[in-house]
Amino acid sequence: MSAAGNGTWNSPYTVDQAISNQNGSIQSVEGYVVGQPTSESSVVTNQFPNDYALALADSPSEADTDQMVYVQIPSSYRSSFGLQSNPGMMGEKIKVTGSLTAYFSHPGVKSTSAFESMEGGETDPTDPPTEPTDPPAYEEYYNTAEGKTGEALKTALHNIIDDHQTLSYDAVWGALRNTDEDPNNPNNVILLYSGRSQSKTTNGGGVNDWNREHVWAKSHGDFGTAQGPGTDLHHLRPTDVTVNSTRGNLDFDNGGNEQSEAPGNYYDSDSWEPRDEVKGDVARMIFYMDVRYEGDSGEVDLEMNNNVNNGSAPYMGKMSVLLEWNEEDPVDEREIRRNNIIYEQYQGNRNPFIDHPEWAEMIW
């Protein structure tokens, strides 16, 4: 356990002190690296998605996120202290200097300006914290949304994720082979509704092939396969051809008859209920589409509502159920990986509700 300090570089705060003093002041903090935060209450300890953040605790074996402080890693330190690049840092004691400010809506250390490994490798506390040419860290990406709620938050997020780089509909095939790759078999993709692992090359229109499912049904707004909403990877997923046909353009709600080829999925004449493992995934894709497409730049204006049977209107329901699914099925590592790939390799924009699922309740 660390001894209490006064927050200086030579007498840093413990993690407990940092948690208790989230007042925006610039302090130094010392603790053990215990993982990478991916949400307010989730810290991963392997298969780290990137080098943008780490979690510190006063004990190297700490597993309670309430006893951790989340540290933002600026671009100048990611290659040395990011966990994707340096997984061996797990359990190592380090010291950081930064602003004691909430990060991922959790006690944090942001705008960090110095890092030191207690095993050696001290860095100069005067090193610049960022390089403007680097892609923004997740929290930097959302700077203009900080402190907002309701329509103001929705507008800020729209402006952040708007005008992404679009793909052709044909290019979606190759992208899905990457974004939805089976982590246990790189030759396969995981199908959204059935959960089946299937060869990447068996795409097409035949029985038991997989095809491109528009989670926000493309007839809801009649955008078809046009570049933009019709090819947006944040809501396009590989699905079994037959299962996709059964889902059709149904809105989302609970209940119905079980789909025989995709157990755990249910449907009736006006709605589709996906399996429990992807309920939150579906909800967060719908939230993204609502925020991304607001009718500007000649694009369709997509909006959630609390109805089913929306037909060809640019609406998708059922909002109250989708908000429940967002809570019931938290963000997982596959969603995070997928969001990163789309951002870094294809579209240059993120799904904010994977990074911050709590924003859904703050908007709707």
JSON list of C-alpha atoms in Angstrom, two decimals, residues 75-229:
[
{"chain": "A", "resi": 75, "resn": "SER", "atom": "CA", "xyz": [-0.29, 10.67, -27.48]},
{"chain": "A", "resi": 76, "resn": "SER", "atom": "CA", "xyz": [3.27, 11.37, -26.37]},
{"chain": "A", "resi": 77, "resn": "TYR", "atom": "CA", "xyz": [3.15, 8.59, -23.78]},
{"chain": "A", "resi": 78, "resn": "ARG", "atom": "CA", "xyz": [1.03, 5.93, -25.46]},
{"chain": "A", "resi": 79, "resn": "SER", "atom": "CA", "xyz": [3.90, 3.94, -26.95]},
{"chain": "A", "resi": 80, "resn": "SER", "atom": "CA", "xyz": [5.60, 3.75, -23.54]},
{"chain": "A", "resi": 81, "resn": "PHE", "atom": "CA", "xyz": [2.66, 3.43, -21.14]},
{"chain": "A", "resi": 82, "resn": "GLY", "atom": "CA", "xyz": [-0.33, 2.23, -23.17]},
{"chain": "A", "resi": 83, "resn": "LEU", "atom": "CA", "xyz": [-1.37, -1.32, -22.30]},
{"chain": "A", "resi": 84, "resn": "GLN", "atom": "CA", "xyz": [-1.96, -2.54, -25.82]},
{"chain": "A", "resi": 85, "resn": "SER", "atom": "CA", "xyz": [1.68, -1.78, -26.61]},
{"chain": "A", "resi": 86, "resn": "ASN", "atom": "CA", "xyz": [2.95, -2.68, -23.12]},
{"chain": "A", "resi": 87, "resn": "PRO", "atom": "CA", "xyz": [0.77, -5.43, -21.59]},
{"chain": "A", "resi": 88, "resn": "GLY", "atom": "CA", "xyz": [3.67, -6.33, -19.27]},
{"chain": "A", "resi": 89, "resn": "MET", "atom": "CA", "xyz": [2.96, -3.14, -17.34]},
{"chain": "A", "resi": 90, "resn": "MET", "atom": "CA", "xyz": [0.09, -4.89, -15.56]},
{"chain": "A", "resi": 91, "resn": "GLY", "atom": "CA", "xyz": [0.90, -4.90, -11.85]},
{"chain": "A", "resi": 92, "resn": "GLU", "atom": "CA", "xyz": [3.70, -2.35, -12.25]},
{"chain": "A", "resi": 93, "resn": "LYS", "atom": "CA", "xyz": [3.81, 0.73, -10.03]},
{"chain": "A", "resi": 94, "resn": "ILE", "atom": "CA", "xyz": [3.86, 4.07, -11.84]},
{"chain": "A", "resi": 95, "resn": "LYS", "atom": "CA", "xyz": [3.54, 7.76, -11.06]},
{"chain": "A", "resi": 96, "resn": "VAL", "atom": "CA", "xyz": [1.58, 10.30, -13.13]},
{"chain": "A", "resi": 97, "resn": "THR", "atom": "CA", "xyz": [0.84, 14.02, -13.02]},
{"chain": "A", "resi": 98, "resn": "GLY", "atom": "CA", "xyz": [-2.41, 15.49, -14.28]},
{"chain": "A", "resi": 99, "resn": "SER", "atom": "CA", "xyz": [-5.75, 17.10, -13.49]},
{"chain": "A", "resi": 100, "resn": "LEU", "atom": "CA", "xyz": [-7.87, 15.24, -10.92]},
{"chain": "A", "resi": 101, "resn": "THR", "atom": "CA", "xyz": [-10.97, 15.24, -13.11]},
{"chain": "A", "resi": 102, "resn": "ALA", "atom": "CA", "xyz": [-13.61, 12.64, -13.99]},
{"chain": "A", "resi": 103, "resn": "TYR", "atom": "CA", "xyz": [-12.66, 10.39, -16.91]},
{"chain": "A", "resi": 104, "resn": "PHE", "atom": "CA", "xyz": [-15.25, 7.97, -18.37]},
{"chain": "A", "resi": 105, "resn": "SER", "atom": "CA", "xyz": [-17.60, 9.53, -15.75]},
{"chain": "A", "resi": 106, "resn": "HIS", "atom": "CA", "xyz": [-15.33, 7.99, -13.10]},
{"chain": "A", "resi": 107, "resn": "PRO", "atom": "CA", "xyz": [-12.67, 9.47, -10.76]},
{"chain": "A", "resi": 108, "resn": "GLY", "atom": "CA", "xyz": [-9.77, 10.19, -13.07]},
{"chain": "A", "resi": 109, "resn": "VAL", "atom": "CA", "xyz": [-6.50, 11.89, -13.92]},
{"chain": "A", "resi": 110, "resn": "LYS", "atom": "CA", "xyz": [-6.82, 13.82, -17.20]},
{"chain": "A", "resi": 111, "resn": "SER", "atom": "CA", "xyz": [-4.56, 16.10, -19.28]},
{"chain": "A", "resi": 112, "resn": "THR", "atom": "CA", "xyz": [-1.59, 14.14, -17.96]},
{"chain": "A", "resi": 113, "resn": "SER", "atom": "CA", "xyz": [1.83, 15.77, -18.41]},
{"chain": "A", "resi": 114, "resn": "ALA", "atom": "CA", "xyz": [4.26, 13.28, -16.81]},
{"chain": "A", "resi": 115, "resn": "PHE", "atom": "CA", "xyz": [4.61, 9.53, -16.37]},
{"chain": "A", "resi": 116, "resn": "GLU", "atom": "CA", "xyz": [7.24, 7.54, -14.51]},
{"chain": "A", "resi": 117, "resn": "SER", "atom": "CA", "xyz": [7.65, 3.81, -14.08]},
{"chain": "A", "resi": 118, "resn": "MET", "atom": "CA", "xyz": [8.88, 3.04, -10.58]},
{"chain": "A", "resi": 119, "resn": "GLU", "atom": "CA", "xyz": [10.93, 0.29, -12.23]},
{"chain": "A", "resi": 120, "resn": "GLY", "atom": "CA", "xyz": [12.85, 2.99, -14.09]},
{"chain": "A", "resi": 121, "resn": "GLY", "atom": "CA", "xyz": [12.27, 4.97, -17.26]},
{"chain": "A", "resi": 122, "resn": "GLU", "atom": "CA", "xyz": [11.42, 8.38, -15.84]},
{"chain": "A", "resi": 123, "resn": "THR", "atom": "CA", "xyz": [9.98, 10.90, -18.26]},
{"chain": "A", "resi": 124, "resn": "ASP", "atom": "CA", "xyz": [10.44, 14.64, -18.20]},
{"chain": "A", "resi": 125, "resn": "PRO", "atom": "CA", "xyz": [7.47, 16.27, -16.45]},
{"chain": "A", "resi": 126, "resn": "THR", "atom": "CA", "xyz": [7.72, 19.14, -18.92]},
{"chain": "A", "resi": 127, "resn": "ASP", "atom": "CA", "xyz": [7.18, 16.93, -22.00]},
{"chain": "A", "resi": 128, "resn": "PRO", "atom": "CA", "xyz": [4.23, 18.13, -24.10]},
{"chain": "A", "resi": 129, "resn": "PRO", "atom": "CA", "xyz": [1.13, 16.04, -23.34]},
{"chain": "A", "resi": 130, "resn": "THR", "atom": "CA", "xyz": [-0.23, 15.80, -26.89]},
{"chain": "A", "resi": 131, "resn": "GLU", "atom": "CA", "xyz": [0.74, 15.84, -30.53]},
{"chain": "A", "resi": 132, "resn": "PRO", "atom": "CA", "xyz": [-1.91, 17.61, -32.63]},
{"chain": "A", "resi": 133, "resn": "THR", "atom": "CA", "xyz": [-1.40, 15.32, -35.63]},
{"chain": "A", "resi": 134, "resn": "ASP", "atom": "CA", "xyz": [-2.29, 12.17, -33.66]},
{"chain": "A", "resi": 135, "resn": "PRO", "atom": "CA", "xyz": [-5.84, 10.79, -33.65]},
{"chain": "A", "resi": 136, "resn": "PRO", "atom": "CA", "xyz": [-7.66, 12.10, -30.59]},
{"chain": "A", "resi": 137, "resn": "ALA", "atom": "CA", "xyz": [-8.03, 9.92, -27.54]},
{"chain": "A", "resi": 138, "resn": "TYR", "atom": "CA", "xyz": [-11.63, 8.95, -26.88]},
{"chain": "A", "resi": 139, "resn": "GLU", "atom": "CA", "xyz": [-12.19, 11.59, -24.24]},
{"chain": "A", "resi": 140, "resn": "GLU", "atom": "CA", "xyz": [-10.44, 14.25, -26.34]},
{"chain": "A", "resi": 141, "resn": "TYR", "atom": "CA", "xyz": [-12.67, 13.19, -29.25]},
{"chain": "A", "resi": 142, "resn": "TYR", "atom": "CA", "xyz": [-15.72, 14.09, -27.16]},
{"chain": "A", "resi": 143, "resn": "ASN", "atom": "CA", "xyz": [-14.41, 17.34, -25.66]},
{"chain": "A", "resi": 144, "resn": "THR", "atom": "CA", "xyz": [-17.19, 19.48, -27.14]},
{"chain": "A", "resi": 145, "resn": "ALA", "atom": "CA", "xyz": [-19.85, 17.20, -25.62]},
{"chain": "A", "resi": 146, "resn": "GLU", "atom": "CA", "xyz": [-18.56, 17.48, -22.05]},
{"chain": "A", "resi": 147, "resn": "GLY", "atom": "CA", "xyz": [-21.02, 18.88, -19.53]},
{"chain": "A", "resi": 148, "resn": "LYS", "atom": "CA", "xyz": [-24.02, 18.71, -21.87]},
{"chain": "A", "resi": 149, "resn": "THR", "atom": "CA", "xyz": [-27.29, 16.81, -21.57]},
{"chain": "A", "resi": 150, "resn": "GLY", "atom": "CA", "xyz": [-30.50, 16.42, -23.57]},
{"chain": "A", "resi": 151, "resn": "GLU", "atom": "CA", "xyz": [-30.74, 18.05, -26.99]},
{"chain": "A", "resi": 152, "resn": "ALA", "atom": "CA", "xyz": [-27.50, 19.98, -26.44]},
{"chain": "A", "resi": 153, "resn": "LEU", "atom": "CA", "xyz": [-25.62, 16.70, -25.93]},
{"chain": "A", "resi": 154, "resn": "LYS", "atom": "CA", "xyz": [-27.31, 15.12, -28.94]},
{"chain": "A", "resi": 155, "resn": "THR", "atom": "CA", "xyz": [-26.37, 18.09, -31.14]},
{"chain": "A", "resi": 156, "resn": "ALA", "atom": "CA", "xyz": [-22.77, 18.08, -29.91]},
{"chain": "A", "resi": 157, "resn": "LEU", "atom": "CA", "xyz": [-22.42, 14.36, -30.61]},
{"chain": "A", "resi": 158, "resn": "HIS", "atom": "CA", "xyz": [-23.97, 14.73, -34.07]},
{"chain": "A", "resi": 159, "resn": "ASN", "atom": "CA", "xyz": [-21.44, 17.41, -34.96]},
{"chain": "A", "resi": 160, "resn": "ILE", "atom": "CA", "xyz": [-18.59, 15.17, -33.76]},
{"chain": "A", "resi": 161, "resn": "ILE", "atom": "CA", "xyz": [-19.58, 12.05, -35.71]},
{"chain": "A", "resi": 162, "resn": "ASP", "atom": "CA", "xyz": [-21.07, 13.77, -38.79]},
{"chain": "A", "resi": 163, "resn": "ASP", "atom": "CA", "xyz": [-19.51, 13.77, -42.27]},
{"chain": "A", "resi": 164, "resn": "HIS", "atom": "CA", "xyz": [-17.69, 10.46, -41.90]},
{"chain": "A", "resi": 165, "resn": "GLN", "atom": "CA", "xyz": [-15.81, 8.79, -44.75]},
{"chain": "A", "resi": 166, "resn": "THR", "atom": "CA", "xyz": [-18.36, 6.65, -46.61]},
{"chain": "A", "resi": 167, "resn": "LEU", "atom": "CA", "xyz": [-17.93, 3.23, -48.23]},
{"chain": "A", "resi": 168, "resn": "SER", "atom": "CA", "xyz": [-19.50, 1.72, -51.32]},
{"chain": "A", "resi": 169, "resn": "TYR", "atom": "CA", "xyz": [-22.02, -1.02, -50.63]},
{"chain": "A", "resi": 170, "resn": "ASP", "atom": "CA", "xyz": [-19.70, -3.55, -52.28]},
{"chain": "A", "resi": 171, "resn": "ALA", "atom": "CA", "xyz": [-16.85, -2.52, -49.96]},
{"chain": "A", "resi": 172, "resn": "VAL", "atom": "CA", "xyz": [-19.02, -3.40, -46.96]},
{"chain": "A", "resi": 173, "resn": "TRP", "atom": "CA", "xyz": [-18.40, -7.12, -47.57]},
{"chain": "A", "resi": 174, "resn": "GLY", "atom": "CA", "xyz": [-14.68, -6.83, -46.93]},
{"chain": "A", "resi": 175, "resn": "ALA", "atom": "CA", "xyz": [-15.14, -4.45, -44.02]},
{"chain": "A", "resi": 176, "resn": "LEU", "atom": "CA", "xyz": [-17.51, -6.84, -42.22]},
{"chain": "A", "resi": 177, "resn": "ARG", "atom": "CA", "xyz": [-14.99, -9.65, -42.59]},
{"chain": "A", "resi": 178, "resn": "ASN", "atom": "CA", "xyz": [-12.69, -7.45, -40.52]},
{"chain": "A", "resi": 179, "resn": "THR", "atom": "CA", "xyz": [-15.06, -5.82, -38.02]},
{"chain": "A", "resi": 180, "resn": "ASP", "atom": "CA", "xyz": [-16.95, -9.02, -37.17]},
{"chain": "A", "resi": 181, "resn": "GLU", "atom": "CA", "xyz": [-14.11, -11.52, -37.30]},
{"chain": "A", "resi": 182, "resn": "ASP", "atom": "CA", "xyz": [-14.38, -14.45, -34.90]},
{"chain": "A", "resi": 183, "resn": "PRO", "atom": "CA", "xyz": [-11.63, -13.85, -32.30]},
{"chain": "A", "resi": 184, "resn": "ASN", "atom": "CA", "xyz": [-11.15, -17.62, -32.03]},
{"chain": "A", "resi": 185, "resn": "ASN", "atom": "CA", "xyz": [-11.02, -18.27, -35.78]},
{"chain": "A", "resi": 186, "resn": "PRO", "atom": "CA", "xyz": [-9.68, -15.54, -38.11]},
{"chain": "A", "resi": 187, "resn": "ASN", "atom": "CA", "xyz": [-11.19, -17.34, -41.10]},
{"chain": "A", "resi": 188, "resn": "ASN", "atom": "CA", "xyz": [-14.73, -16.79, -39.81]},
{"chain": "A", "resi": 189, "resn": "VAL", "atom": "CA", "xyz": [-17.17, -14.04, -38.90]},
{"chain": "A", "resi": 190, "resn": "ILE", "atom": "CA", "xyz": [-19.69, -14.10, -36.04]},
{"chain": "A", "resi": 191, "resn": "LEU", "atom": "CA", "xyz": [-23.28, -13.68, -37.23]},
{"chain": "A", "resi": 192, "resn": "LEU", "atom": "CA", "xyz": [-25.19, -11.08, -35.24]},
{"chain": "A", "resi": 193, "resn": "TYR", "atom": "CA", "xyz": [-28.48, -12.78, -34.42]},
{"chain": "A", "resi": 194, "resn": "SER", "atom": "CA", "xyz": [-27.59, -16.47, -34.45]},
{"chain": "A", "resi": 195, "resn": "GLY", "atom": "CA", "xyz": [-24.13, -16.05, -32.92]},
{"chain": "A", "resi": 196, "resn": "ARG", "atom": "CA", "xyz": [-22.89, -18.68, -35.38]},
{"chain": "A", "resi": 197, "resn": "SER", "atom": "CA", "xyz": [-19.25, -18.64, -36.47]},
{"chain": "A", "resi": 198, "resn": "GLN", "atom": "CA", "xyz": [-19.14, -18.99, -40.24]},
{"chain": "A", "resi": 199, "resn": "SER", "atom": "CA", "xyz": [-16.55, -18.82, -42.99]},
{"chain": "A", "resi": 200, "resn": "LYS", "atom": "CA", "xyz": [-15.86, -15.32, -44.24]},
{"chain": "A", "resi": 201, "resn": "THR", "atom": "CA", "xyz": [-16.15, -16.56, -47.82]},
{"chain": "A", "resi": 202, "resn": "THR", "atom": "CA", "xyz": [-19.71, -17.90, -47.52]},
{"chain": "A", "resi": 203, "resn": "ASN", "atom": "CA", "xyz": [-21.34, -14.53, -48.10]},
{"chain": "A", "resi": 204, "resn": "GLY", "atom": "CA", "xyz": [-24.11, -14.23, -50.65]},
{"chain": "A", "resi": 205, "resn": "GLY", "atom": "CA", "xyz": [-27.81, -14.85, -51.09]},
{"chain": "A", "resi": 206, "resn": "GLY", "atom": "CA", "xyz": [-28.13, -18.62, -50.74]},
{"chain": "A", "resi": 207, "resn": "VAL", "atom": "CA", "xyz": [-29.57, -20.59, -47.85]},
{"chain": "A", "resi": 208, "resn": "ASN", "atom": "CA", "xyz": [-27.06, -20.61, -44.96]},
{"chain": "A", "resi": 209, "resn": "ASP", "atom": "CA", "xyz": [-24.99, -17.87, -46.58]},
{"chain": "A", "resi": 210, "resn": "TRP", "atom": "CA", "xyz": [-24.46, -14.67, -44.63]},
{"chain": "A", "resi": 211, "resn": "ASN", "atom": "CA", "xyz": [-25.43, -11.26, -45.92]},
{"chain": "A", "resi": 212, "resn": "ARG", "atom": "CA", "xyz": [-25.39, -7.59, -44.89]},
{"chain": "A", "resi": 213, "resn": "GLU", "atom": "CA", "xyz": [-28.06, -6.78, -42.31]},
{"chain": "A", "resi": 214, "resn": "HIS", "atom": "CA", "xyz": [-29.13, -3.17, -41.85]},
{"chain": "A", "resi": 215, "resn": "VAL", "atom": "CA", "xyz": [-29.94, -3.08, -38.13]},
{"chain": "A", "resi": 216, "resn": "TRP", "atom": "CA", "xyz": [-31.74, 0.21, -38.73]},
{"chain": "A", "resi": 217, "resn": "ALA", "atom": "CA", "xyz": [-33.90, -1.29, -41.47]},
{"chain": "A", "resi": 218, "resn": "LYS", "atom": "CA", "xyz": [-33.11, 0.49, -44.73]},
{"chain": "A", "resi": 219, "resn": "SER", "atom": "CA", "xyz": [-36.80, 0.85, -45.59]},
{"chain": "A", "resi": 220, "resn": "HIS", "atom": "CA", "xyz": [-37.30, 2.97, -42.43]},
{"chain": "A", "resi": 221, "resn": "GLY", "atom": "CA", "xyz": [-36.43, 6.20, -44.19]},
{"chain": "A", "resi": 222, "resn": "ASP", "atom": "CA", "xyz": [-36.11, 4.55, -47.61]},
{"chain": "A", "resi": 223, "resn": "PHE", "atom": "CA", "xyz": [-32.34, 5.12, -47.84]},
{"chain": "A", "resi": 224, "resn": "GLY", "atom": "CA", "xyz": [-31.64, 1.73, -49.41]},
{"chain": "A", "resi": 225, "resn": "THR", "atom": "CA", "xyz": [-27.96, 0.98, -49.98]},
{"chain": "A", "resi": 226, "resn": "ALA", "atom": "CA", "xyz": [-26.92, 4.54, -50.75]},
{"chain": "A", "resi": 227, "resn": "GLN", "atom": "CA", "xyz": [-23.51, 5.62, -49.49]},
{"chain": "A", "resi": 228, "resn": "GLY", "atom": "CA", "xyz": [-24.00, 7.06, -46.04]},
{"chain": "A", "resi": 229, "resn": "PRO", "atom": "CA", "xyz": [-26.83, 5.47, -44.04]}
]
